[in-house]
CSV table of C-alpha atoms in Angstrom, one decimal:
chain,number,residue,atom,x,y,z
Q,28,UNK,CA,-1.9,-22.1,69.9
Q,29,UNK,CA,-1.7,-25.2,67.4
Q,30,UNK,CA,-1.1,-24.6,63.8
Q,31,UNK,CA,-4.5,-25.2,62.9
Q,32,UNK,CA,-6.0,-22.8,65.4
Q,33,UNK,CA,-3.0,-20.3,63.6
Q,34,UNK,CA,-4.4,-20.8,60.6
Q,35,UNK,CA,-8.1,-20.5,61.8
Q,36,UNK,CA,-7.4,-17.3,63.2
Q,37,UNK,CA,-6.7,-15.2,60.1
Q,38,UNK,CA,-10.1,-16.8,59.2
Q,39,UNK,CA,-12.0,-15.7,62.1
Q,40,UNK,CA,-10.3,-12.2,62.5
Q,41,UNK,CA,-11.9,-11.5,59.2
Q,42,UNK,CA,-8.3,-11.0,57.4
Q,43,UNK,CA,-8.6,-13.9,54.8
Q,44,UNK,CA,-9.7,-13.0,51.1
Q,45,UNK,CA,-10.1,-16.4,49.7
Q,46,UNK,CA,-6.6,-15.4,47.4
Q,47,UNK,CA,-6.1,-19.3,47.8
Q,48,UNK,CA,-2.3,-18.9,47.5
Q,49,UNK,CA,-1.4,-20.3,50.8
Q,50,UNK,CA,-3.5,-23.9,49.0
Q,51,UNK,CA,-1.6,-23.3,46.2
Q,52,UNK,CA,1.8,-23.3,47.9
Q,53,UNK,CA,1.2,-25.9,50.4
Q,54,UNK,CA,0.8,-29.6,49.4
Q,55,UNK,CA,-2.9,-31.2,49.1
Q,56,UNK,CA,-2.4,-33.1,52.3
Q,57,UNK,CA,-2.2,-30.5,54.8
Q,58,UNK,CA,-4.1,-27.7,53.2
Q,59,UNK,CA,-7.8,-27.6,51.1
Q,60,UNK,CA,-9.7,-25.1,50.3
Q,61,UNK,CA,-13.7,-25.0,50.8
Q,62,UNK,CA,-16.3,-23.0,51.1
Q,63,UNK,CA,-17.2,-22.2,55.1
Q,64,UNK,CA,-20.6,-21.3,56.6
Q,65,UNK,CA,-21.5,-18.7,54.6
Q,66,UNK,CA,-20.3,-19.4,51.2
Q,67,UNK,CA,-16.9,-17.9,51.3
Q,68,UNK,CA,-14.0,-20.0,49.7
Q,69,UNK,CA,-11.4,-20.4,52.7
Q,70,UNK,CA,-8.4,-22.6,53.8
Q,71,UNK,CA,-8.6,-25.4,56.0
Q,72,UNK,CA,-6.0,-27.1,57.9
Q,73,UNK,CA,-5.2,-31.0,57.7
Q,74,UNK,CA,-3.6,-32.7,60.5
Q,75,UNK,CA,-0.2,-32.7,59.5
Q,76,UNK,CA,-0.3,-28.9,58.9
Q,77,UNK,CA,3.0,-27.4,61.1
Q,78,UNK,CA,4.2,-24.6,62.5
Q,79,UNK,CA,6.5,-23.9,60.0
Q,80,UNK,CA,4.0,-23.8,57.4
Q,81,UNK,CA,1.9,-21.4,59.1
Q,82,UNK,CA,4.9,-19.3,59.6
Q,83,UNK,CA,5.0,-19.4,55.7
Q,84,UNK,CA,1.2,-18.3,55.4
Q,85,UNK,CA,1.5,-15.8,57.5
Q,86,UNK,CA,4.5,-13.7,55.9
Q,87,UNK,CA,2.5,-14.2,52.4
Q,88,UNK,CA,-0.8,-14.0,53.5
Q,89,UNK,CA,-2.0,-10.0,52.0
Q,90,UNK,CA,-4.5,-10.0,55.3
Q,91,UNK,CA,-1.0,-9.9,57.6
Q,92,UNK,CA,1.0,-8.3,55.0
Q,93,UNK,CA,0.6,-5.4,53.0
Q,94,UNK,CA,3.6,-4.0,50.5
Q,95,UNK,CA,3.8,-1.7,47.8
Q,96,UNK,CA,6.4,-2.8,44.9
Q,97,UNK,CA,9.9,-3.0,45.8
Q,98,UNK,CA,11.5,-0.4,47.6
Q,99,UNK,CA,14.0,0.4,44.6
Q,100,UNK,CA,11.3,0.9,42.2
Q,101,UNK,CA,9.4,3.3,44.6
Q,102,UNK,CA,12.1,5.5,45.2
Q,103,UNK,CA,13.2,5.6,41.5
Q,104,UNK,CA,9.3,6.6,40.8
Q,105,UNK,CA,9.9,10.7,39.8
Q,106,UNK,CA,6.6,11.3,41.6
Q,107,UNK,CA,5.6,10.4,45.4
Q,108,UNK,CA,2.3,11.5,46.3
Q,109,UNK,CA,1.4,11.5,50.1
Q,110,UNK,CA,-1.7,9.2,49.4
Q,111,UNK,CA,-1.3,7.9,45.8
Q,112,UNK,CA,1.8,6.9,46.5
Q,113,UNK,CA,5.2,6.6,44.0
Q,114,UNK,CA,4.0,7.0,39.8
Q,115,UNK,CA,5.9,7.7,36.6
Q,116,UNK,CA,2.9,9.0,35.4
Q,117,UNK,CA,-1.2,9.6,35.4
Q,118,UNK,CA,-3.2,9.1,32.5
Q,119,UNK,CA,-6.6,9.0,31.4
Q,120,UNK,CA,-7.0,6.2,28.5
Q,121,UNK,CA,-9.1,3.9,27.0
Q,122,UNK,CA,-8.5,0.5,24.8
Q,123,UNK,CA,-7.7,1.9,20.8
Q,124,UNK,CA,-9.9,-1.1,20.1
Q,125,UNK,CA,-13.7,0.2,20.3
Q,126,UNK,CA,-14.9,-3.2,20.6
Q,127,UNK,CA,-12.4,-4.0,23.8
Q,128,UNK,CA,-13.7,-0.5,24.8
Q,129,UNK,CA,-17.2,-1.2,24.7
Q,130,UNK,CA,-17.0,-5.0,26.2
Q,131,UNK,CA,-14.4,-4.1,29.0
Q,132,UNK,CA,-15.0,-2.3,32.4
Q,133,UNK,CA,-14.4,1.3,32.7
Q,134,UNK,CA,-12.4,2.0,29.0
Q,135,UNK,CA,-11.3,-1.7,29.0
Q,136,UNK,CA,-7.5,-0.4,29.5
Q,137,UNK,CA,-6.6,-4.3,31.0
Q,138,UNK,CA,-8.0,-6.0,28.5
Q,139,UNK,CA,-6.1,-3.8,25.6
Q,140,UNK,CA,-2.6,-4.4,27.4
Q,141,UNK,CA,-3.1,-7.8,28.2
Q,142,UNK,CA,-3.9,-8.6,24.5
Q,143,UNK,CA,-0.8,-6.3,23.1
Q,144,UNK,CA,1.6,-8.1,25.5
Q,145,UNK,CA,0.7,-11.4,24.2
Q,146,UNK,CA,0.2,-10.2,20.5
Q,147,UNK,CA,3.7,-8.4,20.8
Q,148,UNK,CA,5.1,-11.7,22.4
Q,149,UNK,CA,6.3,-9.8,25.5
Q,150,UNK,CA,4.8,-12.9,28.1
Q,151,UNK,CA,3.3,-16.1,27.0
Q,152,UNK,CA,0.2,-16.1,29.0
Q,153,UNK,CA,-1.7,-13.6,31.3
Q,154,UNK,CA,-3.1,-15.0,34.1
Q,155,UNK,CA,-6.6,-13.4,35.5
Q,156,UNK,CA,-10.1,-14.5,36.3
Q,157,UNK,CA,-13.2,-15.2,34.5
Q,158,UNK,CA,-16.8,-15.7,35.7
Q,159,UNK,CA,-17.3,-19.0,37.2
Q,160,UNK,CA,-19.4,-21.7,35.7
Q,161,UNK,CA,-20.9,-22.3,38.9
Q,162,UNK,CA,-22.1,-20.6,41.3
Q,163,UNK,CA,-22.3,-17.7,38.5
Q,164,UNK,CA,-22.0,-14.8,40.4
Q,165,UNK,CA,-18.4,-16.1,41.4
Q,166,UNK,CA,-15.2,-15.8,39.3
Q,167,UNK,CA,-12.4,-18.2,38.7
Q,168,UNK,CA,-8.9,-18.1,37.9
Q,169,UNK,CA,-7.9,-18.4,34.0
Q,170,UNK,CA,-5.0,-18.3,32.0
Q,171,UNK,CA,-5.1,-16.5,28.5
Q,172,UNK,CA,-2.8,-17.4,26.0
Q,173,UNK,CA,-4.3,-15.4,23.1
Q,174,UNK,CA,-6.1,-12.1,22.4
Q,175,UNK,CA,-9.6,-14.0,22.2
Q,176,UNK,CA,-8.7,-15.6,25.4
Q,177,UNK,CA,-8.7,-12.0,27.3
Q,178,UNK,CA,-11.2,-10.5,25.4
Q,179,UNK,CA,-14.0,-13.5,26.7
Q,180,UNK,CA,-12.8,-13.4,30.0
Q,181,UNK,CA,-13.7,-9.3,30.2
Q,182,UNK,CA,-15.7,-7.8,32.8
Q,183,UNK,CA,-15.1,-7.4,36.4
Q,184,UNK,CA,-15.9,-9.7,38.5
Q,185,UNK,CA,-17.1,-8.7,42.1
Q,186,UNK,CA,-18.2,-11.7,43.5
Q,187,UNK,CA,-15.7,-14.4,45.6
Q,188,UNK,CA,-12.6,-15.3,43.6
Q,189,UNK,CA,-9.3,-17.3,44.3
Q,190,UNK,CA,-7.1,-15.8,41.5
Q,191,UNK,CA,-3.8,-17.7,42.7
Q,192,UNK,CA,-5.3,-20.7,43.6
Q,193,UNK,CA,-3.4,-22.8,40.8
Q,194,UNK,CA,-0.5,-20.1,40.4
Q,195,UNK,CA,2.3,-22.5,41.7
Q,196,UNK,CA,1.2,-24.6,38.4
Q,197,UNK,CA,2.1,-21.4,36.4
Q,198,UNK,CA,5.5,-20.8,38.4
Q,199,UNK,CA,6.9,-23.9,38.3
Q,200,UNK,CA,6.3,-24.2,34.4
Q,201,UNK,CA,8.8,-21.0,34.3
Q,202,UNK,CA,7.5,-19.2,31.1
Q,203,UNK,CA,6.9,-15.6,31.4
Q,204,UNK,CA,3.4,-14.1,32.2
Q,205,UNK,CA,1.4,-11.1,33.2
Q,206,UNK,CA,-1.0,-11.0,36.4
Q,207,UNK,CA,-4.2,-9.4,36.6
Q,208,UNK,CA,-5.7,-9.3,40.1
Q,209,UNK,CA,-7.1,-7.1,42.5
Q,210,UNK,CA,-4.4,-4.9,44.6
Q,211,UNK,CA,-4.8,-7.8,47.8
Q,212,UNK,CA,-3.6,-10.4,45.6
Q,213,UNK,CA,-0.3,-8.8,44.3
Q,214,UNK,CA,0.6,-8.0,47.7
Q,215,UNK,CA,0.4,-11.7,48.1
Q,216,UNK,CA,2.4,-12.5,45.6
Q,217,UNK,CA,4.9,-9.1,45.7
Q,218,UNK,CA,5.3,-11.2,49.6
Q,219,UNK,CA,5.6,-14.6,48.2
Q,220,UNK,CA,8.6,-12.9,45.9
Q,221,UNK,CA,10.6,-12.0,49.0
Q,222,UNK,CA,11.5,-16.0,49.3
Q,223,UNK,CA,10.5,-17.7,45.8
Q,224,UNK,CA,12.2,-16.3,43.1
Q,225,UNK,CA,10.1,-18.1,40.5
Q,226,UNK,CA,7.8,-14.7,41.3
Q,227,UNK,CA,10.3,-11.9,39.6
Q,228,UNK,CA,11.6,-14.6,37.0
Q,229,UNK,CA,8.2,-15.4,35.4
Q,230,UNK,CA,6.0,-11.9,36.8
Q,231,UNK,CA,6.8,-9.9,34.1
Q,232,UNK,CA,3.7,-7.6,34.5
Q,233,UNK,CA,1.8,-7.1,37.4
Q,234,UNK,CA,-1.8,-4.8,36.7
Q,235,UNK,CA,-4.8,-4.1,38.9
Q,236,UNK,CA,-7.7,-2.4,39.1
Q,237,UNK,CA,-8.2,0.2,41.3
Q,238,UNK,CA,-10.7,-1.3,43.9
Q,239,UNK,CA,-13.6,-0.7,46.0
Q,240,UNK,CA,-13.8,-4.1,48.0
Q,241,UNK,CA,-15.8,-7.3,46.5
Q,242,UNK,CA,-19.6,-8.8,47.2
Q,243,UNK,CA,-19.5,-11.9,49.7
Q,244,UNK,CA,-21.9,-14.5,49.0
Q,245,UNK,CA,-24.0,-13.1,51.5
Q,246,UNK,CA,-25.0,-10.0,50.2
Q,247,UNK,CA,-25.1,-11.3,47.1
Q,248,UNK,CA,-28.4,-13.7,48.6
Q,249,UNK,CA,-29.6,-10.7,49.9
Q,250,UNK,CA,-30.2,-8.3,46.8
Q,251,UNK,CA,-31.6,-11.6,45.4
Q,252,UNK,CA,-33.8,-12.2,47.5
Q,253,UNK,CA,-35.1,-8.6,47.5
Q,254,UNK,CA,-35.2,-8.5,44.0
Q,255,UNK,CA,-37.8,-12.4,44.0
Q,256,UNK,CA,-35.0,-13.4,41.7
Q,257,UNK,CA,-33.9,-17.4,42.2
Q,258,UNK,CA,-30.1,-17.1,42.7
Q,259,UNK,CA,-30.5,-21.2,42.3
Q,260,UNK,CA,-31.9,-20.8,38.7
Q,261,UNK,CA,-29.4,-18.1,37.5
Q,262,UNK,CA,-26.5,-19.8,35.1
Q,263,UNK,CA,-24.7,-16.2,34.3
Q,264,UNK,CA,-23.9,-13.0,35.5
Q,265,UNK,CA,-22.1,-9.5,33.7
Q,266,UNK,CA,-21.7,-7.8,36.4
Q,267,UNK,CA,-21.0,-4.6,33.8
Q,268,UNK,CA,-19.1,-4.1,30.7
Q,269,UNK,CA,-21.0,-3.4,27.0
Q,270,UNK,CA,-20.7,0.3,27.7
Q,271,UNK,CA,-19.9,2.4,30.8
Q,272,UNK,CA,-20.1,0.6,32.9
Q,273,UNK,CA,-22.7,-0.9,31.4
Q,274,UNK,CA,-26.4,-2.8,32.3
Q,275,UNK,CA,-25.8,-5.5,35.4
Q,276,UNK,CA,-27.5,-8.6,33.5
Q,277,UNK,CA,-28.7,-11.9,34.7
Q,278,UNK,CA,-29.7,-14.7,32.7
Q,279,UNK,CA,-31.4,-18.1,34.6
Q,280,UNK,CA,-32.2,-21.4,33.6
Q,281,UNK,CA,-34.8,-20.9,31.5
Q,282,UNK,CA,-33.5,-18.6,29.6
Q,283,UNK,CA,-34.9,-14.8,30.9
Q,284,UNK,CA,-32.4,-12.0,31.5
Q,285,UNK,CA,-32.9,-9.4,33.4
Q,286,UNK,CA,-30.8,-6.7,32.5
Q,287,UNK,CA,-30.8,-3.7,35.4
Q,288,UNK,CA,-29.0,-0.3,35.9
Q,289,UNK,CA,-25.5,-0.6,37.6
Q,290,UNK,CA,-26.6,1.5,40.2
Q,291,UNK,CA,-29.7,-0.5,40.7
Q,292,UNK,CA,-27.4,-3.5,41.8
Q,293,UNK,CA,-25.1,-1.0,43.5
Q,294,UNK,CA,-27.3,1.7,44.9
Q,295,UNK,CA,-27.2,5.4,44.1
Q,296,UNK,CA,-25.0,6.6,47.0
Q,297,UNK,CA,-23.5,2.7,47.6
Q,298,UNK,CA,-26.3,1.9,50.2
Q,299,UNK,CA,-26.5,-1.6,48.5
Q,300,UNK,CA,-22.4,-2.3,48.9
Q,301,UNK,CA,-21.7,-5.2,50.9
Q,302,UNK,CA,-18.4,-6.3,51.3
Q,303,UNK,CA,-16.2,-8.4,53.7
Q,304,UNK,CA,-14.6,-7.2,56.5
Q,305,UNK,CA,-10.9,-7.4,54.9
Q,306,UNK,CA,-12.0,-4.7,52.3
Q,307,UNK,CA,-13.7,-2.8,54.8
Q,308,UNK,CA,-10.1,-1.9,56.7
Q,309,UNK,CA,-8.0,-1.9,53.1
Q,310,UNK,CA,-5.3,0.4,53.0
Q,311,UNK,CA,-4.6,-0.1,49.4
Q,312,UNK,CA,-7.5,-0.6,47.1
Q,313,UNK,CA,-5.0,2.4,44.7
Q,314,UNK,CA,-3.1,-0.8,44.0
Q,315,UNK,CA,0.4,-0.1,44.7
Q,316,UNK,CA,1.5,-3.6,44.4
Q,317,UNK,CA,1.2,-2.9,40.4
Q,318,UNK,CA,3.0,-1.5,37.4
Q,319,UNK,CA,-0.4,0.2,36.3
Q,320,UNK,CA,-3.2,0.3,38.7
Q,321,UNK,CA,-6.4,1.3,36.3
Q,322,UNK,CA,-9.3,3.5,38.1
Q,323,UNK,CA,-12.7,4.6,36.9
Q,324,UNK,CA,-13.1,8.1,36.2
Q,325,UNK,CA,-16.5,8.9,37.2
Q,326,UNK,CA,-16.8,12.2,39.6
Q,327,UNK,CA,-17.1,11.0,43.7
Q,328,UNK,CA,-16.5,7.3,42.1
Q,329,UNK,CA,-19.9,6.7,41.0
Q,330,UNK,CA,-21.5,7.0,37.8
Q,331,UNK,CA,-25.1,8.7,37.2
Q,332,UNK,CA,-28.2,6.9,35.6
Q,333,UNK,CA,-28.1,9.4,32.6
Q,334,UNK,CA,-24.3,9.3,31.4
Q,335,UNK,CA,-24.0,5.7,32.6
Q,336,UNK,CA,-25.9,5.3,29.2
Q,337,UNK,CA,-23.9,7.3,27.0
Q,338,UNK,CA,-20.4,7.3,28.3
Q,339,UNK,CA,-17.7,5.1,26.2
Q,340,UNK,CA,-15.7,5.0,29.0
Q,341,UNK,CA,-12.1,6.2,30.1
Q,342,UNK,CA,-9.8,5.0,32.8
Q,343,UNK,CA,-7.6,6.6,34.5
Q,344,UNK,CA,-4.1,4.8,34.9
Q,345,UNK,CA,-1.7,5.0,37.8
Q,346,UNK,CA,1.7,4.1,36.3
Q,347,UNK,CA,3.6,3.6,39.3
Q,348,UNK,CA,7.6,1.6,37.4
Q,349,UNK,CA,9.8,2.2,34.8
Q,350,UNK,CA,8.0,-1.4,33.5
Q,351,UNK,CA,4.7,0.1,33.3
Q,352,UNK,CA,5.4,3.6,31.4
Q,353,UNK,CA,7.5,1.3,29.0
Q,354,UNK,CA,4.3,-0.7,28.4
Q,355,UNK,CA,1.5,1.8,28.0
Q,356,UNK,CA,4.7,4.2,25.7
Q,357,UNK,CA,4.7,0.7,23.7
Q,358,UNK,CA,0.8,-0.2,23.9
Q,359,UNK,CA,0.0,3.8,22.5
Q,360,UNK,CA,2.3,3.2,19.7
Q,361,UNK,CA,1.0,-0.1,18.9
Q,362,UNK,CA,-2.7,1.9,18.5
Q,363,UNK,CA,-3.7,-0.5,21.3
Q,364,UNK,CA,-4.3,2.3,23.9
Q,365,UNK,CA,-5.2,5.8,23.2
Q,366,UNK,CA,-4.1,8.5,26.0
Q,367,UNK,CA,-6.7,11.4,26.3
Q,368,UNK,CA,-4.7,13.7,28.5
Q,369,UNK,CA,-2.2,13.9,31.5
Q,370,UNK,CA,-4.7,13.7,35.1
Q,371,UNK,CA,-2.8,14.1,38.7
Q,372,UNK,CA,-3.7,13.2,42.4
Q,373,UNK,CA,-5.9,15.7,42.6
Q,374,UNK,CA,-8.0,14.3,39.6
Q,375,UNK,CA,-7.6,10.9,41.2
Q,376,UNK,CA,-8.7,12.4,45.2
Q,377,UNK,CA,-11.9,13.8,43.0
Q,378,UNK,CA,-12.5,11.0,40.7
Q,379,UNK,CA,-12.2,8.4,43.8
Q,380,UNK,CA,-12.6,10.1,47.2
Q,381,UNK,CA,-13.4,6.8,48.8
Q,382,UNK,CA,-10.1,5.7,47.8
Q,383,UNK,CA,-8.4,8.5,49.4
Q,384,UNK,CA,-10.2,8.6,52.9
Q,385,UNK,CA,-9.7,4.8,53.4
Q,386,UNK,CA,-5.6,5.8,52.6
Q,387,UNK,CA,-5.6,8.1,55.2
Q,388,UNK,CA,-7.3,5.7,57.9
Q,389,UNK,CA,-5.8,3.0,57.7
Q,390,UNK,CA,-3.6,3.1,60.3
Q,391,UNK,CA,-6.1,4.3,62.7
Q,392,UNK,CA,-8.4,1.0,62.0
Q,393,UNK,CA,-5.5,-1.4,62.1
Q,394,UNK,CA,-4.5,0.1,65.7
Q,395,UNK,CA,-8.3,-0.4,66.6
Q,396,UNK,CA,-7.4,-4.1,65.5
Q,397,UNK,CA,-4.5,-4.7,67.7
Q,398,UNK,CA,-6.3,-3.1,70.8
Q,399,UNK,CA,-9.0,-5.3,70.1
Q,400,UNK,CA,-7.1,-8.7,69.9
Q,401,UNK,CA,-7.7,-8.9,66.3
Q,402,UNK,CA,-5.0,-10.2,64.0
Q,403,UNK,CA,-4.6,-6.8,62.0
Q,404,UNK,CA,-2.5,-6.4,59.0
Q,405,UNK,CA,1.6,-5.1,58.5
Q,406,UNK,CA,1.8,-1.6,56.4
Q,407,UNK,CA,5.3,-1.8,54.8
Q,408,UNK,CA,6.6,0.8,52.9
Q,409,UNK,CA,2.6,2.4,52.5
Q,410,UNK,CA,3.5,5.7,54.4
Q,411,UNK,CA,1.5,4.9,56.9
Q,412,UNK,CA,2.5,7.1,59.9
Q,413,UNK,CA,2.6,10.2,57.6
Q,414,UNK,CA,-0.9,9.5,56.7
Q,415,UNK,CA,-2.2,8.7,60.1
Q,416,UNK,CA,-0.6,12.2,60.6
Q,417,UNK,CA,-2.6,14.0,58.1
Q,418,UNK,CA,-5.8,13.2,60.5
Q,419,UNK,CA,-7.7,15.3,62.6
Q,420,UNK,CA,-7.7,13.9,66.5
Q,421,UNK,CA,-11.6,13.3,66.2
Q,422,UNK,CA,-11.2,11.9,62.7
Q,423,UNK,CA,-8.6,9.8,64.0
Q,424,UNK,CA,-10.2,8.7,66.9
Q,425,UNK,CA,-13.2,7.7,65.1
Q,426,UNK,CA,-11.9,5.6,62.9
Q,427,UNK,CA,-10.4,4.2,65.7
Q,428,UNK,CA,-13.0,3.3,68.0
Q,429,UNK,CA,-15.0,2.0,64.9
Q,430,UNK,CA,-12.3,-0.7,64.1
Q,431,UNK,CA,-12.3,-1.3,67.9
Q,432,UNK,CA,-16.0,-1.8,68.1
Q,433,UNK,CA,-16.1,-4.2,65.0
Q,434,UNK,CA,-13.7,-6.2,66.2
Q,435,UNK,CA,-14.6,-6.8,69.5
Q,436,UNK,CA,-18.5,-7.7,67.9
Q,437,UNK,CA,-16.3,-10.1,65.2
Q,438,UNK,CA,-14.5,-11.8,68.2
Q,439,UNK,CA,-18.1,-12.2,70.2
Q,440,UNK,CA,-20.0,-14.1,67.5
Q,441,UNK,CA,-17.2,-16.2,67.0
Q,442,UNK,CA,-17.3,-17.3,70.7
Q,443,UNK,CA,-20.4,-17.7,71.1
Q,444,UNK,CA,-20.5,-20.1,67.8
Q,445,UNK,CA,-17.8,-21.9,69.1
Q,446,UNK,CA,-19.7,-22.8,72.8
């Protein structure tokens, strides 16, 4: 197989998240990054691509690899939990800062440490995303060098985004910085630190949100189009935030907005969740590729149409190294967070049961992969096995034969769009 057909293959397999960090570490002249078919932003081989970079992409590539954070800081964790994994502690918080509170997702917990590290001088920039100019229902990667900084960029952002495409940029300069990005993209660069130790010298912080997957274009177009709205005419998009979680509000061309209901975007019981089929296998949406992974709190993961209108939001946090109980211990006395009470992993398994049936699958789907052909991600360090173990024989098998059946669909439409 030729290094471009390598390269192509984590593509068609359905294992690339558009992170853009294999552009970002590869020279311009045998690597770009465009959008394919459908819209997604994805890497495409030059002719002088080689082996031995592909070799690179693939052992930093979060669709092939999957770790946790290092080995020593798990094991020194004082908690392991058979599905949340190693933590210090568990914590349900929100920003002291009612306005980062109200304009943040969820209690705004990420935007209130990112601003207190760089008010408190602890890194010199923090490196997330922000919505995109263009197409608006995309992000973009950002760096924030002040509090003002953060607090615009607020908000998730669920459609594409390629948080590392310029991170080599940010290495190579040296200074010290904290990352923001979704669990998949910290296991690309927790993989990238295993052979460039720019990573640990300058990643001084490393946060996430817990997460539940992110929209393609696709499905984006499609709740468009049955909503008679002109994604062509729309210049911005909050996908939440202003509250818990907030109104979903779109604003076009002429200048209407349509504000709706989070769940009308979503759906009540997630019917209207698309997603791509790398999230759709994740083993580790808990992000445990962070110092502090920060969750939602809403009971069964979604909010309802009554208290999404009231609630001031509260996140619970995952504090998983010594680095990120020293942070939050800091941030609290600072007045930049404010800690409601101790939660566990039985708060998080009934806060985010999603998250905690996709744990305990994983493995199953992954093995559905392989028998499939499919390129299928590396679970290092994630407990996999012991998880896999905790299934019943017809859970287990389902799962399976699902990943099996998906793949083997995947691998047909891309042969017959190829004859």
């Amino acid at each position: 197989m030729t290094a471009r057909a390598r390269l192509n293959q984590i593509v068609e397999d359905g294992l690339c998240s558009g992170c853009g960090l294999c552009v970002a570490m590869l020279p311009d002249d045998v690597i770009t990054f465009d959008k394919d078919e459908t819209g997604e932003p994805r890497p495409y081989a030059k002719a002088d691509l080689t082996d031995e970079q592909v070799d690179f992409i693939y052992q930093i590539c979060p669709g092939l690899q999957i770790t946790g954070i290092p080995e020593a800081e798990a094991l020194a964790a004082p908690h392991q939990d058979l599905v949340w994994g190693p933590y210090h502690d568990m914590q349900l918080g929100w920003a002291g800062d009612p306005v980062i509170r109200h304009q943040g997702s969820t209690g705004g917990v990420l935007t209130a440490l990112a601003c207190y590290l760089l008010e408190a001088g602890l890194v010199k920039a923090i490196a997330h995303v922000k919505a995109a100019d263009t197409p608006a229902n995309f992000g973009m990667a950002t760096i924030s060098r002040t509090s003002q900084d953060v607090i615009e960029a607020a908000g998730s952002r669920y459609g594409p985004t390629a948080p590392l495409l310029h991170i080599d940029a940010l290495l190579e300069a040296g200074e010290p910085f904290a990352l923001i990005a979704k669990p998949c993209d910290l296991n690309a660069m927790r993989n990238l630190a295993k052979t460039d130790p720019r990573v640990d010298a300058s990643v001084k912080f490393w946060l996430t949100p817990v997460c539940g997957g992110y929209m393609p274009e696709s499905g984006f177009q499609n709740f468009m189009d049955e909503q008679n709205l002109d994604a062509d005419k729309l210049t911005s998009l909050r996908y939440r935030g202003l509250g818990c979680p907030g109104p979903t509000s779109l604003t076009f061309s002429d200048g209407t907005q349509k504000d709706l209901d989070y769940l009308d975007f979503w759906g009540d019981d997630e019917s209207q969740w698309t997603m791509p089929f790398r999230c759709k296998i994740c083993p580790d949406g808990i992000g445990e590729g962070a110092d502090i992974a920060a969750s939602d709190s809403w009971e069964a993961g979604s909010p309802n149409r009554i208290d999404s209108k009231t609630d001031k939001g509260a996140n619970a946090l995952i504090i998983r190294t010594d680095a990120g109980a020293r942070l939050v211990e800091a941030a609290i006395t600072a007045g930049a967070l404010i800690i409601d009470r101790q939660v566990d992993a039985d708060f998080m398994n009934w806060c985010q049961p999603h998250q905690t049936r996709k744990k305990r699958v994983g493995l199953a789907r992954i093995k559905g992969l392989i028998d499939a052909g499919n390129l299928a991600p590396n679970l290092n360090n994630l407990r996999a096995e012991a998880l896999d173990a905790s299934l019943s024989d017809e859970e287990r098998e389902a799962e399976y034969a699902g990943a099996l059946r998906r793949a083997k669909a995947r691998s047909s439409q891309n042969d017959s769009q190829t004859h």
